[in-house]
Amino acid sequence: MAKKTAVVDLGSNSIRMVIFEKTSRYGFYTTAEFKRKVRLGENAYNNGKVLQEEAMQRAEDALSYFKECAYKHKCKKILIVGTSALRDAPNSKYFIQRIREKLGLNIRCIDGKNESFLGGLAALNLLSPFKNATTLDIGGGSSELCLIKENKIIDSISLDIGTVRLKELFYDTNKLGNIEAFLKPILEQIPAHFCNDNLIAIGGSLRAISNSIMQKNSYALKNLHDFRYDFKYEKHYIARMLDADVQTLMSFGIKKERFDTIQEGALIFLKIAEKLKCKQVITSGVGIREGVFLKDLLKPRHIFPMNFNPSLKSLQDRFLKQDLHYKTPYFTTQLFDVLQNLHGLNKRYKSILINAAKLCHIGEYVNFYFANEHAMNLILGGLSYGFSHQDKVLIATIIKLNGKKANPYEAESLRQLLPNARITTWLSFILALAKTLSCEDKVSFKMLGSTLYIYNEDRELNLVKEGFKKISKSIPLTLAINQLP
């Protein structure tokens, strides 16, 4: 597979291109993203779904610009998929051929079930772990749902309701009185087995709604991907958007580019969410573009190998010389186990601690000074996929603390996402001690009462003893270094 791949989503409302760069077999990150609001489906839904010349020209201009950008980024592969407006249009073959002849680009028009599958594939691989959920991707011309059970994609459907479609058929023509009758038979197409406690929200309209809720609640992170909220608690707030004027939409924190379709998106979302009887909404920052990339990356399988995370691997590939730091995770695991009876933390915290150990040295490759602060910023910004906000913040925090006592004022902004101070202190202590030990080749541990004996039978651990002086003594543990139990 190419080192850099550009994926273009040719939607009814917008055309987006994302450039992915591989750092290893499965490790990757996003290097660039481009968007043009071309409205390919404009005036099509009230004209027999025929693509209009003006809209096709806008799309052609955008694709020409995207092609130039992809080449400047040295992409070896450009994958383009067309969705609702293209598959509905009687003249879609003409447009696809026109782009092939003029720009040398190949567009693959996908059906609704395939579009739904790609969104589900992205969510399944790139959100923090979940077993059961239904994804909802609201586009300009259609809305796709994908059912995931026990970490497997079970079913997918596509509904002919989208923001641009509703706008042109009802909002622009002042026929809102007919919209309920239009929506009712479409909503009845959703099978009962799609009902789910978890609804995964995909697409620009749903991300805009999640962003508004984050602002209202003064949420600690400015990271939409994997942001979660209680639907019952927030649905009345979302419903207020339906009748909001421009000034009110601004107070919701909705961007101007979303003003003309956000109410249509909110209406579709509320109707489908209630139909699915969802309790929790999980915001997905990924969708069809990531799904196209992953399908190409992971073929013939559709899921990453067990216990593999592409973001963690990408950070390691870019910022670590792994052969120098393999001992830190090793000693972290040993220390967690030998101290189990004292700290009493469960397996989830062990997993978090090991992941922190794999990343705790990345800041040193930015600058030795303030290395832990650099590591924290890299993790909060670069640990994009597969981690909950709570786990990501905890990993970054225990690395930054590096065994030192937390400054309560410094951690205030992230406190709502962190566990209690006892847990954070223990994890930070174990990680700092493991980092200190990583300079040694052979170390043994023995726990007697509340004393941990750390020793090497062949020689004294002088570097460890010196390094321990920098670690906070705020836990109920005595360290005996260079002493045999």
Coordinates of C-alpha atoms in Angstrom, one line a residue:
M1 CA 0.0 0.0 0.0
A2 CA 1.1 3.6 -0.8
K3 CA 2.9 5.5 2.0
K4 CA 0.5 8.4 1.5
T5 CA -3.1 7.9 0.3
A6 CA -5.7 10.6 -0.4
V7 CA -9.4 9.7 0.1
V8 CA -12.1 11.9 -1.4
D9 CA -15.8 11.7 -0.3
L10 CA -18.0 13.2 -3.0
G11 CA -21.1 14.0 -1.0
S12 CA -24.4 15.8 -1.8
N13 CA -23.4 18.8 0.2
S14 CA -19.6 18.9 0.5
I15 CA -16.5 17.3 -1.0
R16 CA -13.8 16.4 1.5
M17 CA -10.4 15.0 1.0
V18 CA -8.2 13.5 3.8
I19 CA -4.6 12.5 3.3
F20 CA -3.4 9.6 5.4
E21 CA 0.3 8.7 5.9
K22 CA 1.4 5.3 7.0
T23 CA 4.3 5.0 9.5
S24 CA 4.4 1.2 9.5
R25 CA 2.2 -1.7 8.4
Y26 CA -0.8 -0.6 10.3
G27 CA 0.3 2.6 12.0
F28 CA -1.0 5.8 10.4
Y29 CA -2.0 9.4 11.0
T30 CA -3.8 12.2 9.1
T31 CA -1.5 14.7 7.5
A32 CA -4.0 17.1 5.8
E33 CA -7.7 17.6 5.2
F34 CA -9.5 19.7 2.6
K35 CA -13.1 20.7 2.2
R36 CA -15.2 22.4 -0.4
K37 CA -18.9 23.0 0.0
V38 CA -19.9 22.5 -3.7
R39 CA -23.5 21.3 -3.2
L40 CA -23.4 18.6 -5.9
G41 CA -27.0 17.8 -5.2
E42 CA -28.2 21.4 -5.3
N43 CA -31.5 21.7 -7.2
A44 CA -31.4 18.0 -8.1
Y45 CA -34.0 16.7 -5.7
N46 CA -36.7 19.0 -7.1
N47 CA -35.6 18.4 -10.7
G48 CA -35.9 14.6 -11.0
K49 CA -32.6 14.1 -9.1
V50 CA -30.6 15.3 -12.2
L51 CA -27.3 16.8 -11.4
Q52 CA -27.3 20.5 -12.6
E53 CA -24.5 21.9 -14.8
E54 CA -23.5 24.6 -12.3
A55 CA -23.2 22.0 -9.5
M56 CA -21.2 19.6 -11.7
Q57 CA -18.8 22.4 -12.6
R58 CA -18.2 23.3 -8.9
A59 CA -17.5 19.7 -8.2
E60 CA -15.1 19.5 -11.1
D61 CA -13.2 22.6 -10.0
A62 CA -13.0 21.2 -6.4
L63 CA -11.7 17.8 -7.6
S64 CA -9.1 19.6 -9.8
Y65 CA -7.9 21.5 -6.8
F66 CA -7.8 18.3 -4.6
K67 CA -5.8 16.5 -7.3
E68 CA -3.2 19.3 -7.2
C69 CA -3.1 19.2 -3.4
A70 CA -2.7 15.4 -3.4
Y71 CA 0.2 15.5 -5.8
K72 CA 1.9 18.3 -3.7
H73 CA 1.6 16.0 -0.7
K74 CA 3.2 13.2 -2.8
C75 CA 0.2 10.9 -2.6
K76 CA 0.7 7.7 -4.6
K77 CA -3.0 6.8 -4.5
I78 CA -6.2 8.8 -4.8
L79 CA -9.4 7.0 -3.8
I80 CA -12.7 8.8 -4.7
V81 CA -16.2 7.6 -3.7
G82 CA -19.5 9.2 -4.7
T83 CA -22.5 8.8 -2.5
S84 CA -26.2 9.7 -2.5
A85 CA -26.5 12.6 -5.0
L86 CA -24.3 10.7 -7.5
R87 CA -26.0 7.3 -7.2
D88 CA -29.5 8.9 -7.4
A89 CA -28.7 11.0 -10.5
P90 CA -29.8 9.7 -13.9
N91 CA -26.8 11.6 -15.4
S92 CA -24.2 10.2 -12.9
K93 CA -22.4 8.2 -15.6
Y94 CA -22.0 11.3 -17.7
F95 CA -20.4 13.2 -14.7
I96 CA -18.1 10.3 -13.8
Q97 CA -16.9 10.0 -17.4
R98 CA -16.4 13.8 -17.6
I99 CA -14.1 13.7 -14.5
R100 CA -12.2 10.8 -15.9
E101 CA -11.6 12.4 -19.2
K102 CA -10.8 15.9 -18.0
L103 CA -9.0 15.2 -14.7
G104 CA -7.8 11.6 -15.1
L105 CA -9.6 10.7 -11.8
N106 CA -11.7 7.6 -11.2
I107 CA -14.9 8.0 -9.1
R108 CA -16.4 4.9 -7.6
C109 CA -20.2 5.4 -7.0
I110 CA -21.2 3.3 -4.0
D111 CA -24.6 2.1 -2.9
G112 CA -26.2 3.0 0.4
K113 CA -25.4 -0.3 2.2
N114 CA -21.8 0.0 1.2
E115 CA -21.7 3.6 2.4
S116 CA -23.2 2.5 5.7
F117 CA -20.7 -0.3 6.0
L118 CA -17.8 2.0 5.6
G119 CA -19.0 4.3 8.3
G120 CA -19.4 1.3 10.6
L121 CA -16.0 0.0 9.8
A122 CA -14.4 3.3 10.7
A123 CA -16.3 3.5 14.0
L124 CA -15.6 -0.1 14.9
N125 CA -11.8 0.3 14.4
L126 CA -11.2 3.9 15.5
L127 CA -13.5 4.6 18.5
S128 CA -12.6 3.4 22.0
P129 CA -13.8 -0.2 22.5
F130 CA -17.5 -0.9 22.5
K131 CA -19.5 -4.1 21.9
N132 CA -22.9 -2.9 20.6
A133 CA -24.0 0.2 18.8
T134 CA -25.9 1.6 15.8
T135 CA -24.1 4.2 13.7
L136 CA -25.9 7.1 12.1
D137 CA -24.4 9.1 9.3
I138 CA -26.5 12.0 8.2
G139 CA -25.5 13.3 4.7
G140 CA -26.9 15.7 2.3
G141 CA -29.0 13.2 0.3
S142 CA -29.3 10.2 2.6
S143 CA -28.8 8.8 6.1
E144 CA -27.0 5.6 6.7
L145 CA -27.3 3.2 9.7
C146 CA -25.0 0.3 10.5
L147 CA -25.7 -2.2 13.3
I148 CA -22.7 -3.5 15.3
K149 CA -23.1 -6.3 17.8
E150 CA -20.4 -8.1 19.7
N151 CA -17.7 -6.1 17.8
K152 CA -19.0 -7.2 14.4
I153 CA -21.0 -5.4 11.7
I154 CA -24.3 -7.2 11.4
D155 CA -26.5 -5.2 9.2
S156 CA -26.7 -1.9 7.3
I157 CA -29.4 0.2 5.7
S158 CA -29.7 3.5 3.8
L159 CA -32.6 6.0 4.1
D160 CA -33.6 8.6 1.6
I161 CA -33.5 11.5 4.0
G162 CA -30.6 14.0 4.1
T163 CA -30.2 17.6 5.0
V164 CA -30.0 19.0 1.4
R165 CA -32.9 16.8 0.3
L166 CA -35.2 18.0 3.1
K167 CA -34.0 21.6 2.6
E168 CA -35.0 21.7 -1.1
L169 CA -38.2 19.7 -0.7
F170 CA -39.6 21.3 2.4
Y171 CA -37.6 24.2 4.0
D172 CA -37.0 26.2 0.8
T173 CA -40.6 25.7 -0.4
N174 CA -42.3 26.5 2.9
K175 CA -43.9 23.1 2.9
L176 CA -42.9 22.1 6.5
G177 CA -46.5 21.0 7.2
N178 CA -45.9 18.0 4.9
I179 CA -42.6 16.9 6.4
E180 CA -44.0 14.6 9.1
A181 CA -46.0 12.6 6.5
F182 CA -42.9 12.4 4.3
L183 CA -40.7 11.1 7.2
K184 CA -43.1 8.6 8.7
P185 CA -42.8 5.8 6.1
I186 CA -39.1 6.3 5.8
L187 CA -38.6 6.0 9.5
E188 CA -40.7 2.8 9.4
Q189 CA -38.0 1.3 7.2
I190 CA -35.7 1.0 10.2
P191 CA -35.8 -2.6 11.5
A192 CA -36.6 -3.1 15.2
H193 CA -33.2 -4.9 15.7
F194 CA -31.4 -1.7 15.0
C195 CA -32.6 -0.3 18.3
N196 CA -29.6 0.2 20.6
D197 CA -28.5 2.0 23.8
N198 CA -25.5 3.4 21.9
L199 CA -25.9 5.6 18.9
I200 CA -22.7 6.6 17.1
A201 CA -23.1 10.0 15.5
I202 CA -21.2 10.4 12.2
G203 CA -21.2 13.4 9.8
G204 CA -20.9 17.1 9.8
S205 CA -24.3 18.0 11.2
L206 CA -24.0 15.6 14.1
R207 CA -20.4 16.8 14.9
A208 CA -21.8 20.4 14.9
I209 CA -24.5 19.4 17.4
S210 CA -21.9 17.6 19.6
N211 CA -19.6 20.6 19.5
S212 CA -22.4 22.8 20.7
I213 CA -23.1 20.5 23.6
M214 CA -19.4 20.5 24.5
Q215 CA -19.4 24.3 24.6
K216 CA -22.5 24.4 26.7
N217 CA -21.1 22.0 29.2
S218 CA -17.7 23.6 29.3
Y219 CA -16.1 20.2 28.5
A220 CA -12.5 19.8 29.3
L221 CA -11.2 18.7 25.9
K222 CA -11.7 20.2 22.5
N223 CA -11.8 16.8 20.9
L224 CA -15.0 15.7 19.2
H225 CA -13.9 12.2 18.4
D226 CA -15.3 9.8 21.1
F227 CA -17.1 12.6 23.0
R228 CA -20.1 11.1 24.6
Y229 CA -23.4 12.5 26.1
D230 CA -26.7 11.3 27.5
F231 CA -29.4 11.7 24.8
K232 CA -32.3 12.0 27.2
Y233 CA -30.5 14.8 29.0
E234 CA -29.5 16.8 25.8
K235 CA -32.4 16.1 23.4
H236 CA -34.4 19.2 24.6
Y237 CA -31.4 21.4 24.0
I238 CA -31.0 19.9 20.4
A239 CA -34.8 20.4 19.8
R240 CA -34.4 24.1 20.5
M241 CA -32.3 24.4 17.3
L242 CA -35.3 23.4 15.1
D243 CA -36.9 26.9 15.4
A244 CA -33.8 29.0 16.0
D245 CA -33.1 32.1 14.0
V246 CA -29.6 33.0 12.7
Q247 CA -28.7 35.0 15.9
T248 CA -29.8 32.1 18.1
L249 CA -27.8 29.6 16.1
M250 CA -24.8 31.7 16.7
S251 CA -25.4 31.5 20.4
F252 CA -25.5 27.7 20.0
G253 CA -21.9 27.9 18.7
I254 CA -23.0 26.6 15.3
K255 CA -20.6 27.7 12.5
K256 CA -22.0 29.9 9.7
E257 CA -21.3 27.3 7.1
R258 CA -23.8 25.0 8.9
F259 CA -26.6 27.5 9.3
D260 CA -28.5 26.4 6.2
T261 CA -28.7 22.7 7.0
I262 CA -28.3 22.3 10.8
Q263 CA -32.0 22.4 11.5
E264 CA -32.6 19.7 8.9
G265 CA -29.8 17.6 10.4
A266 CA -31.2 18.1 14.0
L267 CA -34.7 17.1 12.9
I268 CA -33.4 13.9 11.2
F269 CA -31.2 13.1 14.2
L270 CA -34.0 13.5 16.8
K271 CA -36.4 11.4 14.8
I272 CA -34.0 8.5 14.2
A273 CA -32.5 8.6 17.8
E274 CA -35.9 8.3 19.3
K275 CA -36.8 5.5 16.9
L276 CA -33.7 3.7 17.9
K277 CA -34.4 4.3 21.6
C278 CA -30.8 5.3 22.2
K279 CA -29.5 6.3 25.6
Q280 CA -25.9 7.4 24.9
V281 CA -24.6 9.3 21.9
I282 CA -21.0 8.6 20.9
T283 CA -19.5 11.2 18.6
S284 CA -17.4 9.9 15.8
G285 CA -14.8 12.1 14.1
V286 CA -14.3 9.4 11.5
G287 CA -16.6 8.2 8.8
I288 CA -16.7 7.1 5.2
R289 CA -13.2 8.5 4.3
E290 CA -11.6 6.6 7.1
G291 CA -13.7 3.6 6.2
V292 CA -12.4 3.6 2.6
F293 CA -8.8 3.9 3.8
L294 CA -9.2 1.1 6.4
K295 CA -10.8 -1.2 3.9
D296 CA -7.8 -0.8 1.7
L297 CA -5.3 -0.9 4.6
L298 CA -6.8 -4.0 6.4
K299 CA -7.7 -6.2 3.5
P300 CA -8.6 -9.0 3.4
R301 CA -9.5 -8.6 7.1
H302 CA -11.6 -5.7 8.3
I303 CA -10.3 -5.2 11.8
F304 CA -6.9 -4.4 13.4
P305 CA -4.9 -7.2 15.0
M306 CA -5.7 -7.9 18.7
N307 CA -4.4 -5.3 21.1
F308 CA -3.1 -3.0 18.3
N309 CA -3.7 0.7 18.2
P310 CA -2.8 2.7 15.1
S311 CA -2.4 6.0 16.8
L312 CA -0.1 4.6 19.6
K313 CA 2.0 2.8 17.0
S314 CA 2.2 6.0 14.8
L315 CA 3.5 8.0 17.8
Q316 CA 6.0 5.3 18.5
D317 CA 7.1 5.2 14.9
R318 CA 7.6 9.0 14.6
F319 CA 9.0 9.9 18.0
L320 CA 10.8 6.9 19.5
K321 CA 13.8 4.7 19.0
Q322 CA 12.0 1.7 20.4
D323 CA 15.1 -0.4 20.9
L324 CA 16.2 2.1 23.6
H325 CA 13.0 2.1 25.6
Y326 CA 11.6 -1.5 25.6
K327 CA 12.5 -2.0 29.3
T328 CA 10.1 0.7 30.6
P329 CA 6.9 -1.3 29.7
Y330 CA 8.6 -4.5 31.0
F331 CA 9.4 -3.0 34.4
T332 CA 6.0 -1.2 34.5
T333 CA 4.3 -4.6 34.2
Q334 CA 6.4 -6.2 36.9
L335 CA 6.0 -3.3 39.3
F336 CA 2.2 -3.2 38.9
D337 CA 2.0 -6.9 39.6
V338 CA 4.3 -7.0 42.6
L339 CA 2.5 -3.9 44.2
Q340 CA -1.0 -5.3 43.5
N341 CA -1.9 -6.0 47.1
L342 CA -0.9 -2.4 48.1
H343 CA -2.5 -0.4 45.3
G344 CA -5.5 -2.7 44.5
L345 CA -6.0 -1.3 41.0
N346 CA -7.8 -3.3 38.4
K347 CA -6.8 -4.6 34.9
R348 CA -8.1 -1.5 33.2
Y349 CA -5.5 0.7 35.0
K350 CA -2.8 -1.8 34.2
S351 CA -3.6 -1.5 30.5
I352 CA -3.5 2.3 30.8
L353 CA -0.2 2.2 32.6
I354 CA 1.4 -0.1 30.1
N355 CA 0.3 2.2 27.2
A356 CA 1.7 5.2 29.1
A357 CA 5.0 3.3 29.5
K358 CA 5.1 2.8 25.7
L359 CA 4.8 6.5 25.1
C360 CA 6.5 8.1 28.1
H361 CA 9.7 8.8 26.3
I362 CA 8.3 10.5 23.2
G363 CA 8.8 14.0 24.6
E364 CA 12.5 13.5 24.8
Y365 CA 12.7 13.4 21.0
V366 CA 11.2 16.9 20.8
N367 CA 13.4 18.4 23.5
F368 CA 15.1 17.0 26.6
Y369 CA 14.0 20.0 28.6
F370 CA 10.3 19.8 29.6
A371 CA 10.2 16.4 27.9
N372 CA 7.2 15.2 30.0
E373 CA 5.2 18.3 29.0
H374 CA 6.0 17.7 25.4
A375 CA 4.9 14.1 25.7
M376 CA 1.6 15.2 27.3
N377 CA 0.9 17.6 24.3
L378 CA 1.8 14.9 21.8
I379 CA -0.5 12.4 23.4
L380 CA -3.5 14.8 23.8
G381 CA -3.0 15.8 20.1
G382 CA -1.8 12.6 18.5
L383 CA -3.4 9.7 20.4
S384 CA -6.4 10.1 18.1
Y385 CA -8.0 6.7 17.8
G386 CA -9.1 3.9 20.0
F387 CA -8.9 5.6 23.4
S388 CA -11.7 7.2 25.5
H389 CA -11.1 10.8 26.6
Q390 CA -10.7 9.6 30.1
D391 CA -8.0 7.1 29.3
K392 CA -6.1 9.5 27.0
V393 CA -6.1 12.3 29.6
L394 CA -5.0 9.8 32.3
I395 CA -2.1 8.6 30.1
A396 CA -1.0 12.1 29.4
T397 CA -1.3 13.2 33.0
I398 CA 0.7 10.4 34.7
I399 CA 3.5 10.9 32.1
K400 CA 3.6 14.6 32.8
L401 CA 3.6 14.1 36.6
N402 CA 6.5 11.7 36.3
G403 CA 6.2 10.6 39.9
K404 CA 5.9 14.1 41.3
K405 CA 3.0 15.4 43.4
A406 CA 0.2 16.9 41.3
N407 CA -0.3 20.6 41.3
P408 CA -4.1 21.0 42.0
Y409 CA -4.3 24.2 40.0
E410 CA -2.5 22.9 37.0
A411 CA -4.8 19.8 36.7
E412 CA -8.0 21.7 37.3
S413 CA -9.1 21.9 33.6
L414 CA -8.9 18.2 33.2
R415 CA -10.1 17.1 36.6
Q416 CA -13.6 16.1 35.3
L417 CA -11.9 13.4 33.2
L418 CA -9.5 12.1 35.8
P419 CA -10.0 9.4 38.5
N420 CA -9.4 10.2 42.1
A421 CA -5.9 11.5 43.2
R422 CA -5.0 8.2 44.8
I423 CA -5.2 6.3 41.5
T424 CA -3.3 9.0 39.6
T425 CA -0.6 9.1 42.2
W426 CA -0.1 5.4 42.2
L427 CA 0.1 5.1 38.4
S428 CA 2.5 8.1 38.1
F429 CA 4.7 6.6 40.8
I430 CA 4.9 3.1 39.2
L431 CA 5.7 4.7 35.8
A432 CA 8.4 7.0 37.2
L433 CA 10.0 4.1 39.0
A434 CA 9.9 1.9 35.9
K435 CA 11.6 4.7 33.9
T436 CA 14.3 5.0 36.5
L437 CA 14.9 1.2 36.4
S438 CA 15.0 1.1 32.6
C439 CA 18.7 2.0 32.6
E440 CA 19.4 -1.3 34.3
D441 CA 19.8 -4.7 32.6
K442 CA 18.9 -7.0 35.5
V443 CA 16.6 -6.1 38.4
S444 CA 14.8 -8.2 40.9
F445 CA 11.7 -7.3 43.1
K446 CA 10.4 -8.6 46.4
M447 CA 7.5 -7.3 48.4
L448 CA 7.5 -7.8 52.2
G449 CA 4.8 -6.0 54.1
S450 CA 4.8 -2.4 52.9
T451 CA 8.5 -2.5 51.8
L452 CA 9.5 -3.1 48.2
Y453 CA 13.0 -4.5 47.8
I454 CA 14.7 -3.6 44.5
Y455 CA 18.1 -5.2 44.0
N456 CA 20.6 -6.7 41.6
E457 CA 22.6 -9.6 43.1
D458 CA 25.6 -8.8 40.9
R459 CA 26.1 -5.0 41.6
E460 CA 24.6 -2.0 43.3
L461 CA 21.8 0.1 41.6
N462 CA 23.4 3.5 42.1
L463 CA 21.6 5.2 39.2
V464 CA 18.3 3.9 40.4
K465 CA 19.0 5.1 44.0
E466 CA 19.8 8.6 42.7
G467 CA 16.8 8.7 40.4
F468 CA 14.4 7.7 43.1
K469 CA 15.2 10.9 45.0
K470 CA 13.2 12.8 42.4
I471 CA 10.1 10.7 42.9
S472 CA 7.4 11.9 45.3
K473 CA 7.1 9.8 48.5
S474 CA 3.3 10.4 48.7
I475 CA 2.2 6.7 48.8
P476 CA 2.3 4.2 51.7
L477 CA 5.4 2.4 50.5
T478 CA 9.0 2.0 51.7
L479 CA 11.6 1.3 49.0
A480 CA 14.7 -0.6 49.9
I481 CA 17.2 -0.3 47.1
N482 CA 20.4 -2.4 47.0
Q483 CA 19.1 -4.4 49.9
L484 CA 18.4 -8.1 49.8
P485 CA 15.1 -9.2 51.4

